[in-house]
XYZ file of C-alpha atoms in Angstrom:
499
model
C 124.544 128.310 75.305
C 122.314 126.127 73.148
C 118.456 126.691 72.703
C 117.897 123.642 74.543
C 119.267 125.108 77.816
C 117.539 128.096 77.215
C 114.294 126.171 76.834
C 115.116 124.220 79.773
C 115.862 127.435 81.934
C 112.455 128.743 80.986
C 110.637 125.782 81.459
C 111.983 125.431 85.211
C 111.080 128.898 85.680
C 107.606 128.640 84.434
C 107.176 125.326 86.503
C 108.361 127.570 89.637
C 105.753 130.023 89.072
C 102.966 127.684 88.009
C 103.555 125.915 91.225
C 103.799 128.928 93.305
C 107.349 128.169 94.503
C 107.699 131.710 93.288
C 105.972 134.907 92.054
C 105.667 136.522 88.410
C 107.884 139.322 90.002
C 110.596 137.006 90.563
C 111.184 135.813 87.435
C 114.184 137.760 86.274
C 115.811 137.163 89.661
C 115.475 133.381 89.805
C 116.270 132.963 86.008
C 119.766 134.790 86.942
C 120.256 132.396 90.145
C 119.754 129.482 87.680
C 122.359 130.791 85.433
C 124.635 131.594 87.953
C 124.470 127.762 89.169
C 125.132 126.706 85.454
C 128.224 128.953 85.132
C 126.179 131.001 82.185
C 126.284 134.417 81.578
C 124.212 134.601 78.619
C 120.432 133.911 78.289
C 117.800 133.894 75.395
C 114.236 133.933 76.320
C 112.177 131.311 74.934
C 108.476 132.503 74.212
C 105.562 130.058 74.701
C 107.702 127.055 76.259
C 105.631 124.162 76.129
C 105.503 122.428 79.775
C 107.792 119.630 80.474
C 107.816 116.969 83.365
C 110.177 118.394 86.185
C 112.427 115.043 85.979
C 113.077 115.776 82.453
C 114.175 119.262 82.947
C 116.463 118.615 86.002
C 117.945 115.802 83.674
C 118.834 117.833 80.702
C 120.133 120.392 83.002
C 122.643 118.113 84.884
C 123.395 116.741 81.223
C 124.845 120.203 80.400
C 126.373 120.729 83.842
C 128.321 117.572 83.190
C 129.203 118.607 79.752
C 130.859 121.621 81.110
C 132.349 120.205 84.054
C 130.252 121.689 86.918
C 129.326 118.018 87.848
C 132.752 116.148 88.890
C 131.067 112.624 87.640
C 128.053 112.178 85.718
C 126.469 109.975 88.359
C 123.355 109.699 90.549
C 124.956 111.296 93.680
C 126.673 114.352 91.997
C 123.399 114.808 89.651
C 121.263 114.824 92.635
C 123.367 117.375 94.639
C 123.387 119.563 91.469
C 119.743 119.493 90.888
C 119.104 119.939 94.604
C 121.198 123.333 94.115
C 119.254 124.094 91.078
C 115.998 123.633 92.976
C 116.976 125.402 96.030
C 117.024 128.412 94.167
C 113.390 128.042 93.412
C 112.422 127.041 97.021
C 110.940 129.821 99.449
C 113.126 130.746 102.271
C 112.324 128.956 105.674
C 110.867 132.435 107.042
C 108.466 132.445 104.174
C 107.401 128.800 104.323
C 106.821 129.176 108.559
C 104.689 132.265 108.027
C 102.326 130.814 105.453
C 102.173 127.692 107.537
C 101.188 129.443 110.530
C 98.442 131.683 108.760
C 97.158 128.357 107.425
C 97.391 126.704 110.756
C 95.061 129.320 112.178
C 92.399 127.956 109.606
C 93.107 124.335 110.317
C 96.128 122.123 111.063
C 95.363 120.057 107.870
C 95.126 123.333 105.842
C 98.571 124.118 106.939
C 100.137 120.401 106.666
C 98.486 120.261 103.080
C 100.396 123.369 101.941
C 103.890 122.037 103.697
C 103.650 118.400 102.041
C 102.521 120.026 98.776
C 105.669 122.371 98.894
C 108.034 119.699 99.479
C 106.525 117.658 96.373
C 106.636 120.973 94.121
C 110.425 121.533 95.386
C 111.773 118.176 94.638
C 112.464 117.380 98.031
C 110.252 114.520 97.706
C 111.295 113.286 94.231
C 107.676 111.771 93.476
C 108.952 110.082 90.282
C 111.270 108.056 92.064
C 108.989 107.031 94.874
C 106.801 105.793 92.021
C 109.178 103.202 91.238
C 108.639 101.451 94.599
C 106.742 98.054 94.571
C 103.529 98.326 96.923
C 101.399 95.489 97.655
C 98.689 94.597 100.559
C 98.821 90.952 102.282
C 95.444 90.204 104.131
C 96.630 88.151 106.995
C 95.608 87.088 110.501
C 95.832 90.558 111.796
C 94.533 93.034 109.241
C 95.772 94.216 105.972
C 99.633 94.254 106.155
C 101.658 96.829 103.719
C 104.241 95.575 102.049
C 106.639 97.908 100.200
C 109.797 97.189 98.262
C 111.531 100.505 98.558
C 113.350 101.477 95.476
C 113.397 105.560 95.713
C 116.560 105.856 97.780
C 119.366 105.858 95.647
C 122.285 103.607 95.792
C 125.523 105.330 96.179
C 128.124 104.378 92.773
C 131.735 103.459 93.692
C 133.184 106.525 92.687
C 131.215 108.558 95.533
C 131.627 106.008 97.853
C 135.580 106.255 97.119
C 135.309 110.224 96.990
C 133.177 110.320 100.526
C 136.170 108.414 101.952
C 138.546 111.103 101.135
C 136.496 113.753 102.606
C 137.903 115.148 105.941
C 136.173 114.147 109.081
C 133.083 116.860 109.488
C 131.157 117.248 112.584
C 128.778 119.682 110.745
C 125.871 119.031 110.679
C 126.365 116.502 113.287
C 123.876 114.082 111.946
C 121.288 113.902 109.303
C 118.248 114.922 111.697
C 119.795 118.298 112.837
C 118.101 121.405 112.276
C 121.587 122.675 110.551
C 120.835 120.495 107.675
C 118.170 123.175 106.376
C 119.919 124.557 103.588
C 123.102 122.467 103.429
C 124.819 121.838 100.097
C 125.774 118.434 100.671
C 128.695 116.507 99.242
C 129.630 112.825 98.523
C 129.196 111.774 102.316
C 125.830 113.752 103.179
C 123.182 114.679 100.988
C 122.481 118.039 99.421
C 119.281 119.866 101.491
C 118.891 123.153 99.802
C 115.164 122.151 99.409
C 114.496 121.172 102.918
C 112.366 123.183 105.222
C 111.554 122.719 108.650
C 108.269 123.844 110.888
C 109.098 124.655 114.459
C 106.820 123.618 117.070
C 106.735 123.326 120.807
C 106.613 119.743 122.447
C 106.179 119.358 126.185
C 107.712 122.801 126.544
C 110.903 122.155 124.257
C 111.424 123.150 120.830
C 111.090 120.701 118.027
C 110.751 120.492 114.432
C 108.570 118.974 111.775
C 109.841 118.112 108.353
C 108.853 115.547 105.739
C 110.748 112.125 104.924
C 112.228 112.457 101.108
C 111.434 108.586 100.890
C 107.706 108.700 102.054
C 107.221 105.087 103.090
C 103.376 106.455 103.397
C 101.316 109.247 102.943
C 102.384 112.527 104.491
C 105.587 110.781 106.161
C 106.688 113.335 108.623
C 109.683 113.305 111.113
C 109.635 115.262 114.027
C 112.814 116.157 115.569
C 114.799 117.769 118.534
C 115.991 121.155 118.235
C 118.820 119.627 120.150
C 121.316 116.819 118.848
C 120.610 114.508 121.984
C 120.181 110.547 121.953
C 117.008 108.870 121.787
C 115.444 108.204 125.099
C 111.928 106.956 125.956
C 110.862 108.481 128.943
C 107.681 110.189 130.565
C 108.240 113.265 128.320
C 108.375 110.948 125.294
C 104.731 110.597 126.069
C 103.832 113.921 126.746
C 105.495 114.929 123.545
C 103.692 112.611 121.106
C 100.380 113.652 122.778
C 101.190 117.043 122.594
C 101.785 116.435 118.765
C 98.565 114.441 117.872
C 96.701 117.484 120.256
C 98.152 119.901 117.734
C 97.802 117.826 114.612
C 94.682 115.257 115.303
C 94.704 114.335 111.737
C 98.331 112.790 112.008
C 99.463 110.029 114.192
C 102.836 109.898 115.598
C 105.429 107.554 117.110
C 109.330 106.999 118.240
C 111.365 104.412 117.872
C 112.710 102.626 120.915
C 115.714 103.750 122.200
C 117.957 100.551 122.379
C 119.957 98.700 119.538
C 118.274 95.862 117.403
C 114.714 96.944 118.594
C 115.493 100.794 117.716
C 115.418 102.608 114.689
C 118.717 103.531 112.332
C 119.577 106.788 114.382
C 119.742 106.585 117.730
C 121.938 109.623 118.380
C 119.237 112.267 117.417
C 115.760 112.216 119.266
C 113.157 112.083 116.732
C 109.851 110.710 115.897
C 108.018 109.886 112.694
C 104.476 110.414 112.006
C 101.729 111.089 109.075
C 98.293 111.166 107.583
C 98.196 107.188 107.479
C 96.169 104.605 109.138
C 98.074 101.402 109.656
C 96.864 97.844 110.098
C 98.012 97.953 113.842
C 95.780 101.056 114.346
C 92.618 99.344 113.045
C 93.558 96.116 115.345
C 90.976 95.849 118.109
C 91.534 95.497 121.901
C 91.045 91.631 122.485
C 91.698 91.383 126.209
C 90.427 94.358 128.322
C 92.765 95.263 131.064
C 92.053 97.721 134.017
C 94.728 99.647 135.898
C 93.980 100.755 139.643
C 93.432 104.673 140.006
C 93.141 105.144 136.517
C 89.425 104.790 135.976
C 89.517 107.390 133.352
C 91.604 105.373 131.028
C 90.181 102.750 128.861
C 92.799 99.717 128.162
C 93.218 96.474 126.608
C 96.052 94.170 124.960
C 95.802 94.563 121.348
C 95.130 91.603 118.836
C 98.432 92.088 117.161
C 101.587 89.904 116.277
C 103.637 92.320 118.611
C 102.642 92.835 122.464
C 100.868 96.058 122.730
C 98.712 97.813 125.533
C 96.367 100.157 124.410
C 95.469 103.035 126.495
C 92.552 105.720 125.461
C 91.006 108.723 127.334
C 90.235 112.129 127.179
C 92.813 112.965 130.260
C 96.281 113.401 128.677
C 97.897 113.678 131.726
C 96.330 110.249 132.939
C 97.998 108.567 129.916
C 101.629 110.319 130.581
C 101.310 109.089 134.129
C 100.046 105.524 133.597
C 102.383 105.273 130.261
C 105.396 106.141 132.508
C 104.151 103.360 135.248
C 104.146 100.559 132.512
C 107.593 101.809 131.152
C 109.159 101.592 134.556
C 107.586 98.538 135.395
C 108.879 96.912 131.876
C 112.036 98.562 132.282
C 112.889 96.222 135.736
C 110.622 93.095 134.702
C 112.404 89.744 134.486
C 110.206 86.389 133.760
C 112.907 83.757 133.417
C 109.907 81.247 132.301
C 108.963 83.755 129.409
C 112.457 84.324 128.378
C 112.008 88.025 129.575
C 115.359 89.688 131.200
C 115.355 93.159 132.062
C 118.983 92.877 131.825
C 122.112 90.602 131.394
C 125.733 91.509 132.660
C 124.529 95.035 133.163
C 123.060 95.541 129.622
C 119.165 96.679 129.580
C 117.150 94.921 127.309
C 113.325 96.168 127.984
C 112.034 99.095 126.376
C 108.894 100.580 124.360
C 107.628 101.594 121.128
C 105.349 104.343 121.598
C 102.431 105.484 119.037
C 99.884 108.106 119.452
C 96.800 109.376 117.549
C 93.355 111.061 118.088
C 90.356 108.843 117.986
C 86.676 110.133 118.372
C 87.762 113.000 120.363
C 90.195 110.793 122.511
C 94.027 110.207 123.045
C 94.740 106.885 121.995
C 98.438 105.540 123.155
C 99.677 102.319 122.148
C 102.823 100.953 124.022
C 104.557 98.018 122.004
C 106.853 96.000 124.496
C 110.344 95.594 123.098
C 113.340 93.476 124.273
C 116.773 93.287 122.480
C 118.233 90.160 123.890
C 120.669 88.084 122.010
C 121.512 84.578 122.384
C 123.854 81.930 120.506
C 121.150 80.619 118.668
C 119.850 84.270 117.734
C 122.770 86.510 117.530
C 120.828 89.223 115.974
C 118.126 89.015 118.643
C 115.665 86.625 120.393
C 112.593 89.021 119.700
C 114.172 89.943 116.298
C 113.394 88.196 112.507
C 114.782 84.772 112.975
C 117.448 83.237 110.270
C 114.934 81.103 108.198
C 113.023 84.680 107.442
C 116.073 86.546 106.658
C 115.793 86.000 102.830
C 113.239 88.278 103.038
C 113.774 90.521 106.020
C 116.868 90.794 108.282
C 117.130 94.404 109.360
C 115.701 95.877 112.501
C 111.696 95.954 113.328
C 111.641 99.487 113.796
C 108.568 102.073 114.429
C 107.378 101.442 110.687
C 107.159 97.969 110.717
C 105.619 97.593 114.253
C 102.884 99.392 112.942
C 102.127 97.009 109.862
C 104.462 98.400 106.937
C 107.075 96.241 105.743
C 109.958 98.152 104.124
C 111.930 95.253 102.341
C 115.391 95.667 100.614
C 115.422 96.739 96.992
C 117.233 93.324 95.848
C 113.889 91.604 96.303
C 112.525 93.313 92.978
C 115.087 91.279 90.778
C 114.603 88.450 92.963
C 110.855 88.178 92.530
C 111.325 88.530 88.805
C 114.141 85.800 88.763
C 112.216 83.254 90.875
C 109.124 83.558 88.791
C 111.314 82.742 85.736
C 112.862 79.767 87.426
C 109.319 78.300 88.880
C 107.749 78.585 85.363
C 111.131 76.954 83.794
C 111.199 74.326 86.602
C 114.569 75.359 87.393
C 116.542 74.871 90.650
C 116.904 78.283 92.722
C 120.335 76.720 93.922
C 121.829 77.269 90.681
C 121.381 81.054 90.919
C 123.221 82.955 93.251
C 120.690 85.766 93.508
C 117.984 83.259 94.599
C 119.754 80.425 95.975
C 118.797 82.002 99.355
C 115.318 81.679 98.682
C 115.152 77.691 98.005
C 114.622 76.308 101.482
C 111.711 79.111 101.931
C 110.098 78.307 98.628
C 110.185 74.451 99.302
C 107.747 75.062 102.214
C 104.927 76.486 99.986
C 105.763 75.326 96.390
C 103.201 72.356 96.744
C 100.414 74.473 97.838
C 100.115 75.900 94.359
C 99.709 75.091 90.717
C 101.908 78.043 88.979
C 101.020 79.741 86.065
C 102.281 82.747 83.932
C 99.583 84.806 85.377
C 99.684 84.009 89.141
C 103.277 83.327 90.166
C 104.128 86.725 90.866
C 101.075 87.192 92.952
C 101.664 83.886 95.054
C 105.326 85.071 95.795
C 104.139 88.606 96.743
C 101.755 86.459 98.856
C 104.055 84.349 100.624
C 106.558 87.342 101.284
C 103.234 88.984 103.210
C 103.061 86.095 105.000
C 106.603 85.947 105.844
C 106.439 89.546 107.167
C 103.756 88.497 109.448
C 105.865 85.839 110.827
C 108.629 88.388 111.050
C 106.421 90.720 113.314
C 105.413 87.628 115.489
C 109.170 86.654 116.241
C 109.566 90.444 117.317
C 106.605 89.946 119.923
C 107.810 89.293 123.095
C 104.882 87.683 124.081
C 103.280 85.279 121.506
C 99.509 85.016 120.625
C 99.119 81.729 122.600
C 97.333 80.894 125.722
C 100.445 80.762 127.592
C 101.724 83.769 125.855
C 98.537 85.920 127.058
C 98.965 84.225 130.627
C 102.817 85.646 130.789
C 101.671 88.940 129.399
C 99.007 89.265 132.073
C 101.712 88.532 134.696
C 103.484 91.395 133.705
C 100.505 93.743 133.673
C 99.528 92.547 137.276
C 102.922 93.625 138.403
C 101.882 97.533 137.408
C 101.079 99.360 140.669
């Protein structure tokens, strides 16, 4: 074995001790675990090994494993499988993590989540060096400061990994990416390695759920709260009870659930889950602009939120009142039709109305936002009437899920290159139509190009500003009631039906 590999092993073990993933007494045991993963039987200790970035250490160890043939193909998918295996050797067992979390929770919920989030960073479950590559900026619009992100931290599969995944035999274990069975799973070309995944059990509305963090962190302390049972997404009274239970247990976090219907729901509808975190989105900052009252709920403050989507905000110290009222609103909305506002509860037996709920604590009270959703499609809008319309698909075509609803755009990775190419073409006065990468943006650009004088210094910022403005329009498209006088009147007609 080369000295370089001895050095990298020592640096990796030193890193684990320094980050308190392991204790000093674990050093020999962990070193042997790494040697086993590398297929090595010999080791020469390196004294006074200098510190090195974790990414660099793991990269060299993956190179070594590839040279030895331990990694089948020296590509990102196979390297991720292997370096996760290495880090899994260093990551504390679930029972240890739960024990530490519980002890810290008795001090404060924030102390517990601070520990757990740091563990996920230190164990490389959250690859901070990839997250750092994401493009992020803020668009100051009519509804507040919208967060715009181009996500670059989720690696794309290479063709060889895709081909290998097709050859894998059908597998029902784990049933999906959100099942508890993923904890410690070795992974393959079809499913990610999860040896560094850790989950914290919790009880919500009388049922067992788990808390984990998202490896892609779209915002600070982005967590996923998932059912212990592999059951499909369903918005119901228990959903409201669960999310309010959660923010009661973790008052520094918000939590919300994607809707339970296609188009307006999330990417995974087969496993009931929620998303939360330690972050304040623009929607949470938006004020209630139209106060509303619900009979028999004098202990609930309510109003329509100033937001591009259609949001009813409820606020009370009485959790059960919120659950009961939210269920009434959901039941009314599920069955509500207003042809004049193009709201149909169902067509041909297919239901269209649902809700995206979000909860938080504010000034000692529970606050619940209910976002009205409808997934009807037409010939003119085959992807959804209340979905980004075709003229915006150059920027955002995908579903508008929970994260976008709250005011954070998760835009496709292709836009990073396309922004750079558009900048070059604008400054060179070239036609977008001559390049297949950006021809889709030509009509979009034509709409605003005469509003600006483009320079070397400002062109990229102008493009980012217009992308932000487009995302604002995306949210307006997704709103079932528009921010107009007729839209507000239609919204109030629905509210009047809630008994």
